[in-house]
DNA sequence: AACCTGACTTCGG
DNA sequence: TCCGAAGCCAGGT
């Protein structure tokens, strides 16, 4: 397993409740700003296995990437439980909910 | 090793 | 903001 993949998983685990992160952002923090797609693979491969908060990962438009009936409902529900607000088009206000670690 | 795939992103119009 | 096209990456076959 590449170090990058390890990092991605660690980072996702650090996303605080009530916040969200984009694929690209995570990839960037893990070392490869272009590996957004790889982040997706990781979620597929070990989100369940490693107990990762996969629902806190969304695309850059601030919306859920999952197609309806394939996890979309669940993800939206989980986020709402954590206090994340959705707009008219199921969009999240990134200015307000995007995870911005200070470090 | 080549080829395919995916919950992406950026750019131009 | 929306649409299409082109990039980009690691894993699995």
JSON list of C-alpha atoms in Angstrom, two decimals, chain A:
[
{"chain": "A", "resi": 1, "resn": "UNK", "atom": "CA", "xyz": [0.00, 0.00, 0.00]},
{"chain": "A", "resi": 2, "resn": "UNK", "atom": "CA", "xyz": [1.35, 3.40, -0.98]},
{"chain": "A", "resi": 3, "resn": "UNK", "atom": "CA", "xyz": [2.14, 5.93, 1.72]},
{"chain": "A", "resi": 4, "resn": "UNK", "atom": "CA", "xyz": [-0.30, 8.20, -0.01]},
{"chain": "A", "resi": 5, "resn": "UNK", "atom": "CA", "xyz": [-3.14, 5.77, 0.59]},
{"chain": "A", "resi": 6, "resn": "UNK", "atom": "CA", "xyz": [-2.22, 5.45, 4.24]},
{"chain": "A", "resi": 7, "resn": "UNK", "atom": "CA", "xyz": [-2.22, 9.22, 4.58]},
{"chain": "A", "resi": 8, "resn": "UNK", "atom": "CA", "xyz": [-5.59, 9.55, 2.93]},
{"chain": "A", "resi": 9, "resn": "UNK", "atom": "CA", "xyz": [-7.13, 7.18, 5.41]},
{"chain": "A", "resi": 10, "resn": "UNK", "atom": "CA", "xyz": [-5.56, 8.95, 8.36]},
{"chain": "A", "resi": 11, "resn": "UNK", "atom": "CA", "xyz": [-6.71, 12.31, 7.11]},
{"chain": "A", "resi": 12, "resn": "UNK", "atom": "CA", "xyz": [-10.26, 11.19, 6.56]},
{"chain": "A", "resi": 13, "resn": "UNK", "atom": "CA", "xyz": [-10.35, 9.90, 10.10]},
{"chain": "A", "resi": 14, "resn": "UNK", "atom": "CA", "xyz": [-9.40, 13.38, 11.29]},
{"chain": "A", "resi": 15, "resn": "UNK", "atom": "CA", "xyz": [-12.29, 15.17, 9.64]},
{"chain": "A", "resi": 16, "resn": "UNK", "atom": "CA", "xyz": [-14.26, 16.68, 12.55]},
{"chain": "A", "resi": 17, "resn": "UNK", "atom": "CA", "xyz": [-17.97, 16.13, 13.01]},
{"chain": "A", "resi": 18, "resn": "UNK", "atom": "CA", "xyz": [-20.07, 18.77, 11.35]},
{"chain": "A", "resi": 19, "resn": "UNK", "atom": "CA", "xyz": [-17.42, 19.46, 8.71]},
{"chain": "A", "resi": 20, "resn": "UNK", "atom": "CA", "xyz": [-16.77, 18.10, 5.25]},
{"chain": "A", "resi": 21, "resn": "UNK", "atom": "CA", "xyz": [-13.77, 17.81, 2.95]},
{"chain": "A", "resi": 22, "resn": "UNK", "atom": "CA", "xyz": [-13.44, 17.50, -0.81]},
{"chain": "A", "resi": 23, "resn": "UNK", "atom": "CA", "xyz": [-11.69, 14.67, -2.59]},
{"chain": "A", "resi": 24, "resn": "UNK", "atom": "CA", "xyz": [-9.12, 17.01, -4.00]},
{"chain": "A", "resi": 25, "resn": "UNK", "atom": "CA", "xyz": [-8.49, 18.63, -0.67]},
{"chain": "A", "resi": 26, "resn": "UNK", "atom": "CA", "xyz": [-7.81, 15.28, 0.95]},
{"chain": "A", "resi": 27, "resn": "UNK", "atom": "CA", "xyz": [-5.61, 14.17, -1.90]},
{"chain": "A", "resi": 28, "resn": "UNK", "atom": "CA", "xyz": [-3.70, 17.41, -1.56]},
{"chain": "A", "resi": 29, "resn": "UNK", "atom": "CA", "xyz": [-3.20, 17.01, 2.16]},
{"chain": "A", "resi": 30, "resn": "UNK", "atom": "CA", "xyz": [-2.07, 13.44, 1.56]},
{"chain": "A", "resi": 31, "resn": "UNK", "atom": "CA", "xyz": [0.60, 14.64, -0.82]},
{"chain": "A", "resi": 32, "resn": "UNK", "atom": "CA", "xyz": [-0.87, 14.42, -4.33]},
{"chain": "A", "resi": 33, "resn": "UNK", "atom": "CA", "xyz": [-3.23, 17.24, -5.16]},
{"chain": "A", "resi": 34, "resn": "UNK", "atom": "CA", "xyz": [-4.28, 15.41, -8.31]},
{"chain": "A", "resi": 35, "resn": "UNK", "atom": "CA", "xyz": [-5.12, 12.05, -6.83]},
{"chain": "A", "resi": 36, "resn": "UNK", "atom": "CA", "xyz": [-8.70, 12.97, -6.01]},
{"chain": "A", "resi": 37, "resn": "UNK", "atom": "CA", "xyz": [-9.84, 9.90, -7.87]},
{"chain": "A", "resi": 38, "resn": "UNK", "atom": "CA", "xyz": [-7.59, 7.73, -5.82]},
{"chain": "A", "resi": 39, "resn": "UNK", "atom": "CA", "xyz": [-9.33, 9.01, -2.72]},
{"chain": "A", "resi": 40, "resn": "UNK", "atom": "CA", "xyz": [-12.51, 7.61, -4.17]},
{"chain": "A", "resi": 41, "resn": "UNK", "atom": "CA", "xyz": [-10.93, 4.23, -4.61]},
{"chain": "A", "resi": 42, "resn": "UNK", "atom": "CA", "xyz": [-9.87, 4.21, -0.99]},
{"chain": "A", "resi": 43, "resn": "UNK", "atom": "CA", "xyz": [-13.37, 4.98, 0.17]},
{"chain": "A", "resi": 44, "resn": "UNK", "atom": "CA", "xyz": [-14.61, 2.09, -1.92]},
{"chain": "A", "resi": 45, "resn": "UNK", "atom": "CA", "xyz": [-11.96, -0.28, -0.67]},
{"chain": "A", "resi": 46, "resn": "UNK", "atom": "CA", "xyz": [-11.71, 0.59, 3.00]},
{"chain": "A", "resi": 47, "resn": "UNK", "atom": "CA", "xyz": [-14.34, 3.05, 4.14]},
{"chain": "A", "resi": 48, "resn": "UNK", "atom": "CA", "xyz": [-16.36, 0.31, 5.76]},
{"chain": "A", "resi": 49, "resn": "UNK", "atom": "CA", "xyz": [-13.42, -1.84, 6.80]},
{"chain": "A", "resi": 50, "resn": "UNK", "atom": "CA", "xyz": [-11.56, 1.00, 8.53]},
{"chain": "A", "resi": 51, "resn": "UNK", "atom": "CA", "xyz": [-14.61, 2.81, 9.85]},
{"chain": "A", "resi": 52, "resn": "UNK", "atom": "CA", "xyz": [-13.92, 5.96, 7.87]},
{"chain": "A", "resi": 53, "resn": "UNK", "atom": "CA", "xyz": [-16.38, 8.88, 7.94]},
{"chain": "A", "resi": 54, "resn": "UNK", "atom": "CA", "xyz": [-16.89, 8.55, 4.18]},
{"chain": "A", "resi": 55, "resn": "UNK", "atom": "CA", "xyz": [-20.02, 10.70, 4.35]},
{"chain": "A", "resi": 56, "resn": "UNK", "atom": "CA", "xyz": [-17.89, 13.73, 5.19]},
{"chain": "A", "resi": 57, "resn": "UNK", "atom": "CA", "xyz": [-16.22, 13.55, 1.81]},
{"chain": "A", "resi": 58, "resn": "UNK", "atom": "CA", "xyz": [-17.89, 15.43, -1.03]},
{"chain": "A", "resi": 59, "resn": "UNK", "atom": "CA", "xyz": [-16.96, 17.01, -4.36]},
{"chain": "A", "resi": 60, "resn": "UNK", "atom": "CA", "xyz": [-15.78, 20.53, -4.89]},
{"chain": "A", "resi": 61, "resn": "UNK", "atom": "CA", "xyz": [-19.17, 21.84, -5.88]},
{"chain": "A", "resi": 62, "resn": "UNK", "atom": "CA", "xyz": [-20.25, 21.21, -2.32]},
{"chain": "A", "resi": 63, "resn": "UNK", "atom": "CA", "xyz": [-22.64, 18.45, -3.17]},
{"chain": "A", "resi": 64, "resn": "UNK", "atom": "CA", "xyz": [-22.84, 14.72, -2.65]},
{"chain": "A", "resi": 65, "resn": "UNK", "atom": "CA", "xyz": [-21.34, 12.77, -5.50]},
{"chain": "A", "resi": 66, "resn": "UNK", "atom": "CA", "xyz": [-23.24, 9.57, -4.91]},
{"chain": "A", "resi": 67, "resn": "UNK", "atom": "CA", "xyz": [-26.13, 8.89, -7.27]},
{"chain": "A", "resi": 68, "resn": "UNK", "atom": "CA", "xyz": [-29.58, 8.67, -5.65]},
{"chain": "A", "resi": 69, "resn": "UNK", "atom": "CA", "xyz": [-30.41, 5.21, -4.38]},
{"chain": "A", "resi": 70, "resn": "UNK", "atom": "CA", "xyz": [-26.78, 4.32, -4.10]},
{"chain": "A", "resi": 71, "resn": "UNK", "atom": "CA", "xyz": [-25.92, 5.90, -0.78]},
{"chain": "A", "resi": 72, "resn": "UNK", "atom": "CA", "xyz": [-26.95, 9.44, -1.51]},
{"chain": "A", "resi": 73, "resn": "UNK", "atom": "CA", "xyz": [-29.85, 9.39, 0.94]},
{"chain": "A", "resi": 74, "resn": "UNK", "atom": "CA", "xyz": [-27.74, 7.87, 3.65]},
{"chain": "A", "resi": 75, "resn": "UNK", "atom": "CA", "xyz": [-24.91, 10.32, 3.24]},
{"chain": "A", "resi": 76, "resn": "UNK", "atom": "CA", "xyz": [-27.23, 13.32, 3.27]},
{"chain": "A", "resi": 77, "resn": "UNK", "atom": "CA", "xyz": [-28.97, 12.00, 6.35]},
{"chain": "A", "resi": 78, "resn": "UNK", "atom": "CA", "xyz": [-25.73, 11.39, 8.23]},
{"chain": "A", "resi": 79, "resn": "UNK", "atom": "CA", "xyz": [-24.44, 14.87, 7.44]},
{"chain": "A", "resi": 80, "resn": "UNK", "atom": "CA", "xyz": [-27.67, 16.51, 8.52]},
{"chain": "A", "resi": 81, "resn": "UNK", "atom": "CA", "xyz": [-27.43, 14.64, 11.80]},
{"chain": "A", "resi": 82, "resn": "UNK", "atom": "CA", "xyz": [-24.03, 16.21, 12.29]},
{"chain": "A", "resi": 83, "resn": "UNK", "atom": "CA", "xyz": [-25.43, 19.66, 11.69]},
{"chain": "A", "resi": 84, "resn": "UNK", "atom": "CA", "xyz": [-24.49, 20.19, 8.07]},
{"chain": "A", "resi": 85, "resn": "UNK", "atom": "CA", "xyz": [-27.07, 22.24, 6.20]},
{"chain": "A", "resi": 86, "resn": "UNK", "atom": "CA", "xyz": [-28.11, 21.49, 2.64]},
{"chain": "A", "resi": 87, "resn": "UNK", "atom": "CA", "xyz": [-29.26, 24.13, 0.19]},
{"chain": "A", "resi": 88, "resn": "UNK", "atom": "CA", "xyz": [-32.00, 23.91, -2.43]},
{"chain": "A", "resi": 89, "resn": "UNK", "atom": "CA", "xyz": [-30.00, 21.77, -4.85]},
{"chain": "A", "resi": 90, "resn": "UNK", "atom": "CA", "xyz": [-28.65, 19.56, -2.09]},
{"chain": "A", "resi": 91, "resn": "UNK", "atom": "CA", "xyz": [-25.60, 21.74, -1.97]},
{"chain": "A", "resi": 92, "resn": "UNK", "atom": "CA", "xyz": [-23.51, 22.46, 1.09]},
{"chain": "A", "resi": 93, "resn": "UNK", "atom": "CA", "xyz": [-22.11, 25.90, 1.85]},
{"chain": "A", "resi": 94, "resn": "UNK", "atom": "CA", "xyz": [-18.42, 25.12, 1.71]},
{"chain": "A", "resi": 95, "resn": "UNK", "atom": "CA", "xyz": [-17.51, 28.55, 3.02]},
{"chain": "A", "resi": 96, "resn": "UNK", "atom": "CA", "xyz": [-19.12, 27.41, 6.20]},
{"chain": "A", "resi": 97, "resn": "UNK", "atom": "CA", "xyz": [-18.77, 23.65, 6.44]},
{"chain": "A", "resi": 98, "resn": "UNK", "atom": "CA", "xyz": [-15.55, 22.87, 4.59]},
{"chain": "A", "resi": 99, "resn": "UNK", "atom": "CA", "xyz": [-12.94, 21.48, 6.96]},
{"chain": "A", "resi": 100, "resn": "UNK", "atom": "CA", "xyz": [-10.10, 23.98, 7.17]},
{"chain": "A", "resi": 101, "resn": "UNK", "atom": "CA", "xyz": [-7.41, 22.56, 9.50]},
{"chain": "A", "resi": 102, "resn": "UNK", "atom": "CA", "xyz": [-5.32, 25.34, 10.94]},
{"chain": "A", "resi": 103, "resn": "UNK", "atom": "CA", "xyz": [-2.03, 23.53, 11.51]}
]
